[in-house]
Amino acid sequence: MESIEKEHVVKRANHIRRLYDWTIHWAQTPHSTWALFILAFCESFFFPIPPDVLLIALAVALPAKSFRYAWICSIGSVLGGCFGYLIGYEFFEYVGRPIISFYNITDVFDTVRMYYQSNAFFWILVAGFTPIPYKVFTIAAGVCEVNIFILILASAISRSARFFMVAGLFYVFGPKIKVFIEKFFNIFTIVFVILLISGFVAIKYLK
C-alpha cells in the first residue's frame, strides 16, 4: 500500500514538472503578457501551476517591468477568483464538483467549508498568499455563499501582496538576483514542486 502511495506521489510530481516546463516556456514567446494573465485567471479555479512561475521568468528577463507583470498577475487572479466563486455558486454540480474530484480533495473542500463558518475573510487571505490551493477557497466561497465583496477584498490584498513581493525582489536586485536564480534554477524547480504538492497535503491537517 505504501509503495502504491509513493508511486502516486512520484507520478503527480512528474505531471506537475511537465506542466511547470510548459508554463515557463511562455516567457520566451511574444504572447507572454497575455499568457501571464490567462494563467493567473485559470489558476484561481482550476489550473495547478501558480502564476508565480511565469511571473518570475518574466521578471528575470525584464526586472524593470516586474511591477507591471505583478499588476497583470493580480488582476487576472482576482478575476479568476470571481469566476471560481461563480462556479461554486451556480455550477458546482456540473463544473465545481468535477474539479474537486479531479484533484481528489473532497475532504479538503469540506474542511474549507467548515473554515468559512468562522472567518471566511481570514482564510481567503491565508490561501491567497500561501501555497495552499487558492482554487479550493474560491469555489467553496461560492458554494457557501460568502459575500462576494469579502472574496474580492481578501483576494486583492493577499494575491497582490504575494505577486508584488516577488516582483519587488527582481525590481530591487535586478541582475544580481537574475544570476542567482539562473545558477540554482534546477534546485528552485524541485523546491517549487515540493511546495506545490505540500500545499494540497498541508490543508488536510489544518482542522
Tab-separated table of C-alpha atoms in Angstrom:
chain	number	residue	atom	x	y	z
A	1	MET	CA	0.000	0.000	0.000
A	2	GLU	CA	2.848	2.350	0.901
A	3	SER	CA	4.603	1.653	-2.411
A	4	ILE	CA	1.401	2.475	-4.292
A	5	GLU	CA	1.140	5.790	-2.423
A	6	LYS	CA	4.767	6.647	-3.215
A	7	GLU	CA	4.209	5.805	-6.867
A	8	HIS	CA	1.191	8.090	-6.907
A	9	VAL	CA	3.236	10.959	-5.430
A	10	VAL	CA	6.018	10.428	-7.979
A	11	LYS	CA	3.539	10.443	-10.862
A	12	ARG	CA	1.958	13.629	-9.554
A	13	ALA	CA	5.367	15.266	-9.229
A	14	ASN	CA	6.287	14.280	-12.796
A	15	HIS	CA	2.988	15.605	-14.093
A	16	ILE	CA	3.453	18.908	-12.259
A	17	ARG	CA	7.008	19.201	-13.597
A	18	ARG	CA	5.763	18.811	-17.176
A	19	LEU	CA	3.115	21.471	-16.598
A	20	TYR	CA	5.771	23.667	-14.986
A	21	ASP	CA	8.008	23.397	-18.054
A	22	TRP	CA	5.070	24.106	-20.359
A	23	THR	CA	4.096	27.154	-18.307
A	24	ILE	CA	7.548	28.674	-18.168
A	25	HIS	CA	8.118	28.338	-21.923
A	26	TRP	CA	5.591	31.148	-22.472
A	27	ALA	CA	8.152	33.612	-21.156
A	28	GLN	CA	10.043	33.129	-24.431
A	29	THR	CA	7.047	33.911	-26.659
A	30	PRO	CA	5.530	37.197	-27.943
A	31	HIS	CA	2.345	36.328	-26.036
A	32	SER	CA	3.969	36.173	-22.600
A	33	THR	CA	1.903	39.000	-21.066
A	34	TRP	CA	-1.408	37.511	-22.149
A	35	ALA	CA	-0.201	34.088	-21.055
A	36	LEU	CA	0.524	35.513	-17.596
A	37	PHE	CA	-2.969	36.992	-17.311
A	38	ILE	CA	-4.680	33.802	-18.516
A	39	LEU	CA	-2.553	31.608	-16.258
A	40	ALA	CA	-3.348	33.778	-13.219
A	41	PHE	CA	-7.045	33.680	-14.145
A	42	CYS	CA	-7.219	29.902	-14.654
A	43	GLU	CA	-5.116	29.009	-11.609
A	44	SER	CA	-7.732	30.634	-9.398
A	45	PHE	CA	-10.277	27.913	-10.141
A	46	PHE	CA	-8.601	25.020	-11.954
A	47	PHE	CA	-5.023	25.111	-13.284
A	48	PRO	CA	-2.489	23.580	-10.812
A	49	ILE	CA	0.584	25.717	-11.578
A	50	PRO	CA	0.654	29.099	-9.764
A	51	PRO	CA	1.268	32.187	-11.942
A	52	ASP	CA	4.353	32.966	-9.843
A	53	VAL	CA	6.278	30.624	-12.145
A	54	LEU	CA	5.730	32.737	-15.240
A	55	LEU	CA	5.877	35.978	-13.240
A	56	ILE	CA	9.375	35.077	-12.029
A	57	ALA	CA	10.515	34.057	-15.513
A	58	LEU	CA	9.353	37.372	-16.963
A	59	ALA	CA	10.772	39.402	-14.088
A	60	VAL	CA	14.138	37.668	-14.520
A	61	ALA	CA	14.193	38.690	-18.175
A	62	LEU	CA	12.982	42.273	-17.622
A	63	PRO	CA	13.331	43.400	-13.979
A	64	ALA	CA	12.233	46.959	-14.855
A	65	LYS	CA	8.781	45.615	-15.798
A	66	SER	CA	8.402	43.467	-12.685
A	67	PHE	CA	5.645	45.581	-11.117
A	68	ARG	CA	3.720	45.713	-14.386
A	69	TYR	CA	3.761	41.925	-14.512
A	70	ALA	CA	2.676	41.745	-10.866
A	71	TRP	CA	-0.244	44.067	-11.622
A	72	ILE	CA	-1.363	41.898	-14.552
A	73	CYS	CA	-0.993	38.803	-12.400
A	74	SER	CA	-3.059	40.308	-9.583
A	75	ILE	CA	-5.928	41.383	-11.838
A	76	GLY	CA	-6.065	38.021	-13.572
A	77	SER	CA	-6.012	36.156	-10.273
A	78	VAL	CA	-8.778	38.195	-8.616
A	79	LEU	CA	-11.000	37.939	-11.699
A	80	GLY	CA	-10.321	34.217	-11.806
A	81	GLY	CA	-11.295	34.010	-8.154
A	82	CYS	CA	-14.636	35.635	-9.000
A	83	PHE	CA	-15.112	33.063	-11.752
A	84	GLY	CA	-14.334	30.295	-9.265
A	85	TYR	CA	-16.967	31.823	-6.984
A	86	LEU	CA	-19.479	31.720	-9.846
A	87	ILE	CA	-18.684	28.059	-10.458
A	88	GLY	CA	-19.337	27.257	-6.815
A	89	TYR	CA	-22.451	29.402	-6.610
A	90	GLU	CA	-24.206	28.416	-9.839
A	91	PHE	CA	-22.469	25.433	-11.432
A	92	PHE	CA	-20.993	23.373	-8.632
A	93	GLU	CA	-22.571	20.054	-9.592
A	94	TYR	CA	-21.626	20.417	-13.265
A	95	VAL	CA	-18.213	22.095	-13.020
A	96	GLY	CA	-17.089	22.583	-9.428
A	97	ARG	CA	-17.527	19.031	-8.186
A	98	PRO	CA	-15.634	17.530	-11.172
A	99	ILE	CA	-12.732	19.924	-10.450
A	100	ILE	CA	-12.668	18.893	-6.775
A	101	SER	CA	-12.877	15.227	-7.757
A	102	PHE	CA	-10.122	15.634	-10.353
A	103	TYR	CA	-7.703	16.761	-7.635
A	104	ASN	CA	-9.086	14.194	-5.185
A	105	ILE	CA	-9.540	16.822	-2.491
A	106	THR	CA	-13.158	16.358	-1.441
A	107	ASP	CA	-12.108	16.146	2.210
A	108	VAL	CA	-10.075	19.338	1.793
A	109	PHE	CA	-13.067	21.055	0.252
A	110	ASP	CA	-15.261	20.017	3.189
A	111	THR	CA	-12.647	21.387	5.602
A	112	VAL	CA	-12.635	24.751	3.830
A	113	ARG	CA	-16.399	24.943	4.047
A	114	MET	CA	-16.046	24.437	7.791
A	115	TYR	CA	-13.470	27.261	7.953
A	116	TYR	CA	-15.930	29.627	6.300
A	117	GLN	CA	-18.349	29.205	9.178
A	118	SER	CA	-15.893	31.028	11.435
A	119	ASN	CA	-13.905	33.572	9.396
A	120	ALA	CA	-14.064	33.480	5.592
A	121	PHE	CA	-12.046	36.672	5.141
A	122	PHE	CA	-9.095	35.354	7.149
A	123	TRP	CA	-8.919	32.017	5.354
A	124	ILE	CA	-9.135	33.588	1.909
A	125	LEU	CA	-6.258	35.868	2.936
A	126	VAL	CA	-4.215	32.839	4.003
A	127	ALA	CA	-4.979	30.854	0.857
A	128	GLY	CA	-4.241	33.804	-1.401
A	129	PHE	CA	-0.770	34.378	-0.011
A	130	THR	CA	0.483	30.860	0.719
A	131	PRO	CA	0.981	27.643	-1.330
A	132	ILE	CA	-2.402	26.402	-0.064
A	133	PRO	CA	-4.576	25.795	-3.186
A	134	TYR	CA	-6.459	29.043	-3.774
A	135	LYS	CA	-8.913	27.389	-6.179
A	136	VAL	CA	-10.468	25.326	-3.392
A	137	PHE	CA	-11.291	28.510	-1.489
A	138	THR	CA	-12.793	30.390	-4.434
A	139	ILE	CA	-15.126	27.542	-5.393
A	140	ALA	CA	-16.043	26.890	-1.758
A	141	ALA	CA	-16.817	30.593	-1.300
A	142	GLY	CA	-19.487	30.318	-3.963
A	143	VAL	CA	-20.939	27.135	-2.503
A	144	CYS	CA	-21.076	28.682	0.973
A	145	GLU	CA	-22.458	31.936	-0.440
A	146	VAL	CA	-19.725	34.024	1.135
A	147	ASN	CA	-20.234	37.713	0.422
A	148	ILE	CA	-18.597	38.263	-2.982
A	149	PHE	CA	-17.049	41.537	-1.779
A	150	ILE	CA	-15.279	39.668	1.024
A	151	LEU	CA	-13.767	37.350	-1.568
A	152	ILE	CA	-12.725	40.247	-3.814
A	153	LEU	CA	-11.203	42.297	-0.988
A	154	ALA	CA	-9.352	39.396	0.649
A	155	SER	CA	-8.130	38.142	-2.721
A	156	ALA	CA	-7.000	41.595	-3.857
A	157	ILE	CA	-4.983	42.089	-0.666
A	158	SER	CA	-3.373	38.665	-0.441
A	159	ARG	CA	-2.747	37.972	-4.120
A	160	SER	CA	-1.379	41.468	-4.784
A	161	ALA	CA	0.867	41.268	-1.711
A	162	ARG	CA	2.230	37.945	-2.900
A	163	PHE	CA	2.865	38.941	-6.511
A	164	PHE	CA	4.231	42.410	-5.740
A	165	MET	CA	6.571	40.941	-3.143
A	166	VAL	CA	8.001	38.632	-5.804
A	167	ALA	CA	8.205	41.485	-8.317
A	168	GLY	CA	9.876	43.745	-5.768
A	169	LEU	CA	12.765	41.345	-5.314
A	170	PHE	CA	13.575	41.427	-9.007
A	171	TYR	CA	12.993	45.164	-9.344
A	172	VAL	CA	15.338	45.985	-6.465
A	173	PHE	CA	18.063	43.416	-7.029
A	174	GLY	CA	17.756	43.160	-10.825
A	175	PRO	CA	20.744	41.464	-12.483
A	176	LYS	CA	22.094	40.112	-9.189
A	177	ILE	CA	19.029	38.031	-8.419
A	178	LYS	CA	18.818	37.023	-12.082
A	179	VAL	CA	22.274	35.448	-11.879
A	180	PHE	CA	21.352	33.750	-8.609
A	181	ILE	CA	18.089	32.314	-9.998
A	182	GLU	CA	19.730	31.062	-13.177
A	183	LYS	CA	22.565	29.427	-11.222
A	184	PHE	CA	20.233	27.495	-8.928
A	185	PHE	CA	17.259	27.163	-11.279
A	186	ASN	CA	17.056	23.355	-11.103
A	187	ILE	CA	17.084	23.424	-7.302
A	188	PHE	CA	14.345	26.059	-7.264
A	189	THR	CA	12.252	23.885	-9.582
A	190	ILE	CA	12.499	20.901	-7.265
A	191	VAL	CA	11.656	23.001	-4.208
A	192	PHE	CA	8.706	24.566	-6.032
A	193	VAL	CA	7.234	21.180	-6.961
A	194	ILE	CA	7.602	20.008	-3.356
A	195	LEU	CA	5.866	23.148	-2.056
A	196	LEU	CA	3.058	22.784	-4.576
A	197	ILE	CA	2.327	19.209	-3.575
A	198	SER	CA	2.724	20.109	0.093
A	199	GLY	CA	0.076	22.803	-0.296
A	200	PHE	CA	-2.547	20.195	-1.095
A	201	VAL	CA	-1.344	17.878	1.662
A	202	ALA	CA	-0.964	20.516	4.401
A	203	ILE	CA	-4.503	21.795	4.203
A	204	LYS	CA	-5.795	18.375	5.265
A	205	TYR	CA	-4.138	18.865	8.650
A	206	LEU	CA	-5.355	22.388	9.351
A	207	LYS	CA	-8.532	21.261	11.048
